[in-house]
Tab-separated table of C-alpha atoms and ligand atoms in Angstrom:
chain	number	residue	atom	x	y	z
A	1380	MET	CA	24.064	11.673	-20.792
A	1381	ALA	CA	22.237	9.195	-23.018
A	1382	ILE	CA	22.462	5.700	-21.519
A	1383	ALA	CA	22.246	2.414	-23.481
A	1384	ILE	CA	19.229	0.331	-22.446
A	1385	ALA	CA	19.706	-2.454	-25.002
A	1386	LYS	CA	21.504	-2.775	-28.339
A	1387	ASP	CA	20.811	0.483	-30.227
A	1388	ILE	CA	18.213	1.579	-27.676
A	1389	PHE	CA	19.029	4.553	-25.455
A	1390	TRP	CA	17.437	6.425	-22.560
A	1391	THR	CA	16.886	10.085	-23.489
A	1392	GLY	CA	14.725	11.235	-20.569
A	1393	TYR	CA	15.087	13.732	-17.753
A	1394	ILE	CA	15.581	13.218	-14.019
A	1395	ASP	CA	13.656	15.839	-12.012
A	1396	TRP	CA	15.333	15.500	-8.619
A	1397	ASN	CA	13.533	18.556	-7.245
A	1398	LEU	CA	9.865	17.772	-7.806
A	1399	ARG	CA	7.973	17.078	-4.583
A	1400	ASP	CA	4.379	17.581	-5.754
A	1401	PHE	CA	3.119	15.805	-8.861
A	1402	HIS	CA	-0.453	17.140	-9.195
A	1403	GLY	CA	-0.951	16.536	-5.474
A	1404	TYR	CA	0.995	13.249	-5.227
A	1405	THR	CA	3.894	13.770	-2.814
A	1406	THR	CA	7.024	12.649	-4.643
A	1407	SER	CA	9.582	12.433	-1.861
A	1408	ARG	CA	12.175	10.857	-4.181
A	1409	GLY	CA	11.537	13.176	-7.152
A	1410	VAL	CA	10.300	12.138	-10.601
A	1411	THR	CA	11.957	10.712	-13.712
A	1412	TYR	CA	10.429	11.196	-17.171
A	1413	ASN	CA	11.699	8.445	-19.431
A	1414	SER	CA	12.065	8.698	-23.169
A	1415	TYR	CA	13.817	6.123	-25.346
A	1416	LEU	CA	15.531	6.390	-28.724
A	1417	VAL	CA	15.307	3.202	-30.793
A	1418	LYS	CA	17.694	3.006	-33.742
A	1419	GLY	CA	16.869	0.547	-36.495
A	1420	THR	CA	18.936	-0.136	-39.578
A	1421	GLU	CA	16.489	1.933	-41.646
A	1422	LYS	CA	14.513	4.185	-39.323
A	1423	THR	CA	14.849	5.859	-35.934
A	1424	ALA	CA	12.041	6.284	-33.433
A	1425	LEU	CA	11.682	8.177	-30.187
A	1426	ILE	CA	9.308	6.596	-27.701
A	1427	ASP	CA	7.579	9.101	-25.396
A	1428	SER	CA	8.979	12.444	-24.292
A	1429	VAL	CA	9.287	14.568	-21.169
A	1430	LYS	CA	7.536	17.433	-19.388
A	1431	ALA	CA	7.652	20.760	-21.261
A	1432	PRO	CA	10.268	22.575	-19.109
A	1433	PHE	CA	12.813	19.849	-19.888
A	1434	ALA	CA	12.285	19.645	-23.657
A	1435	SER	CA	15.597	21.250	-24.565
A	1436	GLU	CA	17.494	18.898	-22.234
A	1437	MET	CA	15.815	15.914	-23.862
A	1438	LEU	CA	16.699	17.317	-27.262
A	1439	MET	CA	20.368	17.557	-26.227
A	1440	GLN	CA	20.291	13.866	-25.237
A	1441	VAL	CA	18.838	12.929	-28.614
A	1442	ALA	CA	21.379	15.076	-30.445
A	1443	GLN	CA	24.224	13.087	-28.846
A	1444	LEU	CA	22.882	9.990	-30.607
A	1445	THR	CA	21.475	11.223	-33.924
A	1446	PRO	CA	20.749	14.535	-35.623
A	1447	PRO	CA	17.208	15.400	-34.440
A	1448	ALA	CA	16.151	16.213	-37.995
A	1449	LYS	CA	16.771	12.563	-38.881
A	1450	VAL	CA	14.286	11.123	-36.362
A	1451	ASP	CA	11.536	9.375	-38.344
A	1452	TYR	CA	8.926	8.626	-35.692
A	1453	LEU	CA	7.781	10.045	-32.357
A	1454	VAL	CA	5.760	7.327	-30.649
A	1455	VAL	CA	3.313	8.745	-28.093
A	1456	ASN	CA	2.026	5.960	-25.862
A	1457	HIS	CA	-0.021	8.372	-23.724
A	1458	ALA	CA	-0.925	12.043	-24.044
A	1459	GLU	CA	-0.642	13.182	-20.413
A	1460	LEU	CA	1.515	16.277	-20.214
A	1461	ASP	CA	4.384	14.708	-18.274
A	1462	HIS	CA	5.061	12.612	-21.403
A	1463	SER	CA	3.916	14.930	-24.175
A	1464	GLY	CA	4.857	18.418	-22.990
A	1465	ALA	CA	8.104	18.435	-24.982
A	1466	LEU	CA	6.415	17.485	-28.261
A	1467	PRO	CA	5.796	21.005	-29.632
A	1468	LEU	CA	9.503	21.852	-29.321
A	1469	LEU	CA	10.625	18.448	-30.570
A	1470	MET	CA	8.344	18.608	-33.591
A	1471	GLY	CA	9.871	21.954	-34.508
A	1472	MET	CA	13.315	20.298	-34.594
A	1473	MET	CA	12.205	17.062	-36.280
A	1474	PRO	CA	10.387	18.211	-39.412
A	1475	ARG	CA	10.183	14.809	-41.033
A	1476	ALA	CA	9.009	12.934	-37.955
A	1477	LYS	CA	5.603	11.291	-37.947
A	1478	VAL	CA	3.701	11.246	-34.644
A	1479	VAL	CA	2.700	7.624	-34.023
A	1480	CYS	CA	-0.235	7.216	-31.641
A	1481	ASN	CA	-3.783	5.960	-31.370
A	1482	LYS	CA	-6.874	8.009	-32.195
A	1483	LYS	CA	-7.641	8.903	-28.595
A	1484	THR	CA	-4.107	10.177	-28.024
A	1485	GLN	CA	-4.321	12.242	-31.203
A	1486	ALA	CA	-7.540	13.921	-30.034
A	1487	ILE	CA	-6.032	14.773	-26.627
A	1488	LEU	CA	-2.784	16.110	-28.132
A	1489	GLN	CA	-4.747	18.272	-30.572
A	1490	ALA	CA	-6.850	19.657	-27.698
A	1491	TYR	CA	-3.775	20.524	-25.622
A	1492	TYR	CA	-1.417	21.760	-28.347
A	1493	GLY	CA	-3.645	22.703	-31.321
A	1494	CYS	CA	-1.334	20.525	-33.405
A	1495	TYR	CA	-3.741	19.676	-36.239
A	1496	ASP	CA	-1.008	20.019	-38.866
A	1497	TRP	CA	1.416	17.438	-37.467
A	1498	ASN	CA	2.218	14.452	-39.630
A	1499	TRP	CA	0.200	11.661	-37.995
A	1500	GLU	CA	0.467	7.903	-38.248
A	1501	LEU	CA	-2.456	6.367	-36.353
A	1502	VAL	CA	-2.039	2.900	-34.861
A	1503	ALA	CA	-4.177	0.486	-32.841
A	1504	THR	CA	-3.717	-2.858	-31.112
A	1505	GLY	CA	-1.895	-5.174	-33.495
A	1506	SER	CA	-0.346	-2.397	-35.613
A	1507	THR	CA	3.393	-2.664	-36.267
A	1508	LEU	CA	6.066	-0.306	-37.484
A	1509	SER	CA	9.329	-1.522	-39.046
A	1510	LEU	CA	12.568	0.288	-38.260
A	1511	GLY	CA	14.608	-2.214	-40.342
A	1512	ASP	CA	16.136	-4.732	-37.997
A	1513	LYS	CA	13.668	-3.778	-35.256
A	1514	THR	CA	9.892	-3.769	-35.127
A	1515	LEU	CA	7.578	-1.796	-32.878
A	1516	GLN	CA	4.306	-3.531	-31.976
A	1517	PHE	CA	1.488	-1.566	-30.371
A	1518	THR	CA	-1.100	-2.667	-27.818
A	1519	GLU	CA	-3.763	-0.361	-26.460
A	1520	VAL	CA	-4.301	-0.734	-22.710
A	1521	PRO	CA	-7.224	1.657	-22.188
A	1522	PHE	CA	-7.510	3.229	-18.764
A	1523	VAL	CA	-4.117	2.105	-17.523
A	1524	HIS	CA	-4.575	4.874	-16.542
A	1525	TRP	CA	-6.080	7.209	-19.193
A	1526	PRO	CA	-8.457	6.217	-21.995
A	1527	ASP	CA	-5.644	6.550	-24.539
A	1528	SER	CA	-2.956	4.505	-22.740
A	1529	MET	CA	-0.883	2.261	-25.010
A	1530	VAL	CA	2.316	0.198	-24.756
A	1531	THR	CA	4.958	-0.549	-27.375
A	1532	TYR	CA	6.880	-3.814	-27.665
A	1533	CYS	CA	10.079	-4.493	-29.594
A	1534	PRO	CA	10.198	-8.280	-30.136
A	1535	GLU	CA	13.763	-8.451	-31.463
A	1536	VAL	CA	15.123	-7.289	-28.092
A	1537	LYS	CA	12.090	-8.378	-25.998
A	1538	VAL	CA	11.670	-4.907	-24.511
A	1539	LEU	CA	8.268	-3.531	-23.489
A	1540	PHE	CA	7.932	0.248	-23.329
A	1541	SER	CA	5.084	0.298	-20.847
A	1542	ASN	CA	4.571	4.029	-20.280
A	1543	ASP	CA	2.973	4.655	-16.844
A	1544	ALA	CA	2.422	0.953	-16.071
A	1545	PHE	CA	5.132	-0.497	-13.795
A	1546	GLY	CA	6.475	3.023	-13.177
A	1547	GLN	CA	7.856	4.512	-9.984
A	1548	HIS	CA	8.356	8.135	-8.957
A	1549	TYR	CA	12.024	7.587	-8.212
A	1550	CYS	CA	15.228	9.350	-9.223
A	1551	SER	CA	18.431	7.544	-9.996
A	1552	ILE	CA	21.142	8.021	-12.610
A	1553	PRO	CA	21.571	4.223	-12.941
A	1554	ARG	CA	18.656	3.112	-15.090
A	1555	PHE	CA	18.096	-0.493	-14.007
A	1556	ASP	CA	16.324	-2.286	-11.165
A	1557	ASP	CA	19.474	-4.228	-10.201
A	1558	GLU	CA	21.499	-1.030	-9.740
A	1559	VAL	CA	19.323	0.415	-6.954
A	1560	PRO	CA	17.826	-1.044	-3.741
A	1561	LEU	CA	14.982	-3.371	-4.754
A	1562	ALA	CA	12.947	-2.566	-1.634
A	1563	ASP	CA	12.996	1.142	-2.549
A	1564	ILE	CA	11.720	0.713	-6.092
A	1565	LEU	CA	9.073	-1.851	-5.128
A	1566	ALA	CA	7.881	0.565	-2.443
A	1567	GLU	CA	7.722	3.400	-4.982
A	1568	ALA	CA	5.980	1.148	-7.525
A	1569	LYS	CA	3.416	0.354	-4.828
A	1570	THR	CA	2.937	4.053	-4.031
A	1571	TYR	CA	2.508	4.733	-7.751
A	1572	TYR	CA	-0.022	1.928	-8.132
A	1573	ALA	CA	-2.045	2.998	-5.080
A	1574	ASN	CA	-2.194	6.679	-6.019
A	1575	ILE	CA	-2.426	6.563	-9.825
A	1576	VAL	CA	-3.425	3.154	-11.123
A	1577	ASN	CA	-5.668	1.555	-8.479
A	1578	PRO	CA	-9.024	2.930	-9.700
A	1579	TYR	CA	-8.382	1.068	-12.953
A	1580	SER	CA	-7.470	-2.291	-11.455
A	1581	LYS	CA	-9.969	-4.179	-13.630
A	1582	GLN	CA	-8.396	-2.659	-16.718
A	1583	VAL	CA	-4.938	-3.546	-15.346
A	1584	ALA	CA	-5.991	-7.185	-15.058
A	1585	LEU	CA	-7.184	-7.083	-18.683
A	1586	ALA	CA	-3.918	-5.483	-19.785
A	1587	LEU	CA	-1.841	-8.082	-17.906
A	1588	ALA	CA	-3.791	-10.809	-19.698
A	1589	LYS	CA	-3.122	-9.141	-23.069
A	1590	LEU	CA	0.582	-8.762	-22.336
A	1591	GLY	CA	0.956	-12.180	-20.732
A	1592	ALA	CA	1.978	-13.856	-23.968
A	1593	LEU	CA	4.939	-11.526	-24.539
A	1594	ASP	CA	8.466	-12.752	-23.960
A	1595	LEU	CA	9.788	-9.991	-21.692
A	1596	ALA	CA	13.495	-9.445	-21.113
A	1597	GLN	CA	12.940	-5.861	-19.979
A	1598	ILE	CA	10.099	-3.561	-19.042
A	1599	CYS	CA	10.979	0.081	-19.600
A	1600	PRO	CA	8.349	2.350	-18.027
A	1601	ALA	CA	7.994	6.089	-18.479
A	1602	HIS	CA	8.847	6.759	-14.816
A	1603	GLY	CA	11.674	5.418	-12.667
A	1604	VAL	CA	14.048	2.580	-13.476
A	1605	CYS	CA	13.745	-0.227	-16.044
A	1606	TRP	CA	12.958	-3.742	-14.875
A	1607	ARG	CA	15.337	-6.422	-16.175
A	1608	SER	CA	16.383	-8.538	-13.157
A	1609	HIS	CA	13.047	-8.328	-11.327
A	1610	VAL	CA	10.493	-8.543	-14.122
A	1611	ALA	CA	8.740	-11.455	-12.396
A	1612	GLU	CA	8.442	-9.542	-9.134
A	1613	ILE	CA	6.869	-6.417	-10.624
A	1614	LEU	CA	4.462	-8.517	-12.713
A	1615	LYS	CA	3.454	-10.468	-9.619
A	1616	ALA	CA	2.994	-7.270	-7.643
A	1617	TYR	CA	0.727	-5.852	-10.373
A	1618	ARG	CA	-1.313	-9.071	-10.455
A	1619	ASN	CA	-1.774	-8.917	-6.682
A	1620	TRP	CA	-2.477	-5.202	-6.487
A	1621	SER	CA	-4.971	-5.344	-9.358
A	1622	ALA	CA	-6.711	-8.227	-7.534
A	1623	GLN	CA	-6.781	-5.991	-4.411
A	1624	LYS	CA	-4.986	-8.633	-2.337
A	1625	SER	CA	-4.579	-7.589	1.266
A	1626	GLN	CA	-2.361	-8.429	4.201
A	1627	ALA	CA	-3.383	-9.105	7.788
A	1628	LYS	CA	-2.968	-5.428	8.472
A	1629	VAL	CA	-5.077	-2.976	10.483
A	1630	LEU	CA	-4.764	0.744	9.777
A	1631	VAL	CA	-6.107	3.250	12.265
A	1632	ILE	CA	-6.426	6.638	10.564
A	1633	TYR	CA	-7.613	9.501	12.732
A	1634	GLU	CA	-7.656	13.240	13.282
A	1635	THR	CA	-7.878	14.683	16.777
A	1636	MET	CA	-8.634	18.081	18.300
A	1637	TRP	CA	-8.165	17.914	22.087
A	1638	GLU	CA	-6.595	14.399	22.119
A	1639	SER	CA	-9.761	12.393	22.910
A	1640	THR	CA	-9.926	10.815	19.449
A	1641	ARG	CA	-6.168	10.142	19.645
A	1642	MET	CA	-6.725	8.254	22.924
A	1643	MET	CA	-9.429	6.171	21.249
A	1644	ALA	CA	-7.238	5.513	18.191
A	1645	GLU	CA	-4.348	4.380	20.371
A	1646	ALA	CA	-6.629	2.054	22.352
A	1647	ILE	CA	-7.920	0.487	19.112
A	1648	ALA	CA	-4.338	0.044	17.895
A	1649	ARG	CA	-3.294	-1.526	21.206
A	1650	GLY	CA	-6.181	-3.963	21.006
A	1651	ALA	CA	-5.351	-4.907	17.423
A	1652	SER	CA	-1.702	-5.462	18.380
A	1653	MET	CA	-2.759	-8.095	20.935
A	1654	VAL	CA	-3.648	-10.442	18.079
A	1655	PRO	CA	-0.501	-12.249	16.906
A	1656	GLY	CA	0.350	-12.087	13.208
A	1657	VAL	CA	-1.374	-8.787	12.529
A	1658	GLN	CA	0.475	-5.653	11.443
A	1659	VAL	CA	-0.956	-2.483	12.997
A	1660	LYS	CA	-0.325	1.108	11.917
A	1661	LEU	CA	-1.602	4.297	13.496
A	1662	LEU	CA	-1.705	7.288	11.149
A	1663	ASN	CA	-2.576	10.862	12.160
A	1664	ALA	CA	-4.288	12.413	9.129
A	1665	ARG	CA	-3.020	15.877	9.997
A	1666	LEU	CA	0.606	14.731	9.974
A	1667	VAL	CA	0.726	11.998	7.315
A	1668	ASN	CA	0.177	13.048	3.720
A	1669	LYS	CA	-2.540	11.469	1.615
A	1670	THR	CA	-0.050	9.809	-0.743
A	1671	ILE	CA	1.306	7.720	2.136
A	1672	LEU	CA	-2.181	7.068	3.541
A	1673	ALA	CA	-3.395	5.722	0.207
A	1674	THR	CA	-0.327	3.514	-0.163
A	1675	GLU	CA	-0.943	2.025	3.275
A	1676	CYS	CA	-4.602	1.417	2.380
A	1677	LEU	CA	-3.761	-0.570	-0.768
A	1678	ASP	CA	-2.883	-3.797	1.046
A	1679	ALA	CA	-4.644	-3.300	4.414
A	1680	ALA	CA	-7.500	-5.708	5.132
A	1681	VAL	CA	-9.079	-3.460	7.773
A	1682	ILE	CA	-9.127	0.329	8.109
A	1683	ALA	CA	-10.590	2.213	11.107
A	1684	LEU	CA	-11.432	5.900	10.608
A	1685	GLY	CA	-11.725	8.328	13.506
A	1686	SER	CA	-12.379	12.025	13.950
A	1687	ALA	CA	-13.177	14.571	16.587
A	1688	THR	CA	-16.180	16.821	15.986
A	1689	LEU	CA	-15.947	20.471	14.977
A	1690	ASN	CA	-19.104	22.426	14.185
A	1691	ASN	CA	-21.065	19.177	13.826
A	1692	GLN	CA	-18.596	17.834	11.247
A	1693	ALA	CA	-15.621	15.522	11.056
A	1694	LEU	CA	-12.329	17.439	10.859
A	1695	SER	CA	-11.251	18.624	7.462
A	1696	ASP	CA	-7.956	16.760	6.942
A	1697	ILE	CA	-9.516	13.349	7.406
A	1698	THR	CA	-12.594	14.224	5.330
A	1699	GLY	CA	-10.241	15.368	2.571
A	1700	ASP	CA	-8.399	12.055	2.844
A	1701	VAL	CA	-11.661	10.103	2.709
A	1702	SER	CA	-12.635	11.989	-0.445
A	1703	TYR	CA	-9.263	11.077	-1.985
A	1704	LEU	CA	-9.614	7.417	-0.944
A	1705	LYS	CA	-13.109	7.241	-2.464
A	1706	GLY	CA	-11.691	8.255	-5.825
A	1707	LEU	CA	-8.979	5.611	-5.591
A	1708	ASN	CA	-11.642	2.935	-5.107
A	1709	PHE	CA	-9.922	0.491	-2.758
A	1710	THR	CA	-12.193	-2.519	-2.562
A	1711	GLY	CA	-12.662	-5.424	-0.159
A	1712	LYS	CA	-11.930	-3.473	3.036
A	1713	ALA	CA	-13.638	-3.864	6.393
A	1714	SER	CA	-13.954	-0.824	8.613
A	1715	LEU	CA	-15.176	0.910	11.735
A	1716	ALA	CA	-15.742	4.607	12.512
A	1717	PHE	CA	-15.036	6.260	15.846
A	1718	GLY	CA	-14.531	9.672	17.392
A	1719	SER	CA	-15.253	12.175	20.107
A	1720	PHE	CA	-17.809	14.947	20.434
A	1721	GLY	CA	-18.977	17.512	22.982
A	1722	TRP	CA	-22.569	18.162	21.995
A	1723	GLY	CA	-24.672	17.131	19.045
A	1724	LYS	CA	-23.564	14.652	16.389
A	1725	GLY	CA	-20.524	14.916	14.202
A	1726	GLY	CA	-17.252	13.251	13.395
A	1727	ALA	CA	-17.926	9.572	14.030
A	1728	GLU	CA	-21.351	9.662	12.376
A	1729	GLN	CA	-20.023	11.452	9.297
A	1730	LEU	CA	-17.181	8.946	8.848
A	1731	ASP	CA	-19.587	6.061	9.446
A	1732	ALA	CA	-21.839	7.372	6.660
A	1733	GLU	CA	-18.803	7.591	4.365
A	1734	LEU	CA	-18.206	3.839	4.721
A	1735	ASP	CA	-21.151	3.298	2.366
A	1736	ASN	CA	-19.568	5.634	-0.192
A	1737	LEU	CA	-16.210	3.881	0.201
A	1738	LYS	CA	-18.050	0.541	-0.211
A	1739	TRP	CA	-16.235	-0.824	2.833
A	1740	GLU	CA	-17.864	-3.418	5.090
A	1741	ARG	CA	-19.058	-1.833	8.361
A	1742	LEU	CA	-18.013	-4.129	11.232
A	1743	ALA	CA	-19.977	-2.375	13.986
A	1744	SER	CA	-21.778	0.852	14.874
A	1745	PRO	CA	-19.425	3.791	15.451
A	1746	ILE	CA	-17.716	4.117	18.831
A	1747	LYS	CA	-18.227	7.559	20.343
A	1748	ALA	CA	-16.812	9.394	23.361
A	1749	LYS	CA	-18.472	12.455	24.886
A	1750	TRP	CA	-15.720	14.978	25.761
A	1751	ARG	CA	-13.136	12.427	27.026
A	1752	PRO	CA	-13.171	8.617	26.573
A	1753	ASP	CA	-13.663	7.101	30.020
A	1754	ALA	CA	-12.307	3.705	31.102
A	1755	GLN	CA	-15.364	1.926	29.709
A	1756	CYS	CA	-15.020	3.627	26.321
A	1757	LEU	CA	-11.291	2.857	26.131
A	1758	SER	CA	-12.034	-0.752	27.002
A	1759	GLN	CA	-14.625	-0.808	24.188
A	1760	CYS	CA	-11.974	0.582	21.824
A	1761	LEU	CA	-9.475	-2.088	22.930
A	1762	GLU	CA	-12.002	-4.870	22.317
A	1763	ALA	CA	-12.927	-3.342	18.953
A	1764	GLY	CA	-9.238	-3.323	18.018
A	1765	LYS	CA	-8.990	-7.038	18.789
A	1766	ALA	CA	-12.072	-7.717	16.652
A	1767	LEU	CA	-10.652	-5.674	13.783
A	1768	ALA	CA	-7.418	-7.673	13.957
A	1769	GLU	CA	-9.307	-10.984	13.959
A	1770	LYS	CA	-11.195	-9.796	10.890
A	1771	ALA	CA	-7.912	-8.831	9.208
A	1772	LEU	CA	-6.473	-12.286	9.897
A	1773	ALA	CA	-9.590	-13.985	8.570
A	1774	THR	CA	-9.879	-11.966	5.369
A	1775	ALA	CA	-6.255	-11.271	4.352
A	1776	THR	CA	-5.531	-12.745	0.943
A	1777	ALA	CA	-1.743	-12.475	1.072
A	1778	SER	CA	0.120	-14.097	3.935
A	1779	SER	CA	2.855	-11.457	4.137
A	1780	TYR	CA	4.169	-8.277	2.535
A	1781	GLU	CA	6.851	-10.283	0.740
A	1782	LYS	CA	4.193	-12.602	-0.712
A	1783	LEU	CA	2.782	-9.631	-2.586
A	1784	PHE	CA	5.992	-9.443	-4.621
A	1785	ILE	CA	7.874	-12.728	-4.591
A	1786	ASP	CA	6.804	-16.317	-5.212
B	1096	LIG	FE1	3.019	9.681	-16.327
B	1096	LIG	FE2	-0.316	9.381	-17.005
B	1096	LIG	O1	1.353	10.208	-17.000
């Protein structure tokens, strides 16, 4: 059912309640692909589309509002396949439609779909398109999060179609932020930022500066619900996340084999919890998926990494997680490696070496336990936990979780 978003603007997307794996990102609340139909007095435009398997369902939504053959423009803010997959089918049903996008998007679409014969209208930052009583203004926001990323603004209704920016992997038939629990969508927006957008935080800061002058009544992203009652909160969250602001929070991420590394991890967490005002979380890499781990890392000031040793290596779940975290480029963290071994070197040393690749500050040499941590080793872990917590308190740049969202 097409839903009105503003006067003569309608949601024509698809809610994928069943998706749990979005190219490796665990989507526990499913995924929504948003598309919007904007009707002007003279022209009609579709902004973004949906993933290929849902093209016909999107087309049915459009057909409820206007004959597809009468759509004049298909605006493509970003070429990634979750937003462009339906285009080949749509273009077959919309023979007069021009595809409106920037040059980079055009090149990517042509590579994926071989669509050299589509009717193109290329735009760049500052370009506008008149629909009659409505105007579409385009701003390129490169690398938020692909090189081609762009947003579209309609000044007459003060709506920003922001594509991936400000999105959430979240399913809900109501389409607005004030119709669902705010804590849920802010949490999903944070997960989305940590797992998709974070490597491009510098570009996000540039984009926020570019968009700062816009009068925003609504932000309509390509995933999740539209922001209309909490625009200030999501903008503040993006400013803080892009600045890599952290809380006084210590994460202890570990993988264990015969429980020795778990005992060390728990001792570190106990020590950290002795420092008032510090949030402490203990995460077993074999049980907690990397999407959640990355989300927890986004606003943690301090992260300890621990592993047992197997065949002179750290265990494979935590090394996989470290590889994922390196790509996400969380900056400004302090850290410590730890772990157990039986003979030779292994887990703790490997994780300690990775701190250089993660560009995290090393607070001390790795703590190691041969076979089982004895009382002295556990005491060392407890003291290290306290020191990690003191460091978190001293370096946190946001005084609380709420401060990351709300003034
Ligand atoms: Fe939602 Fe970058 O695609």
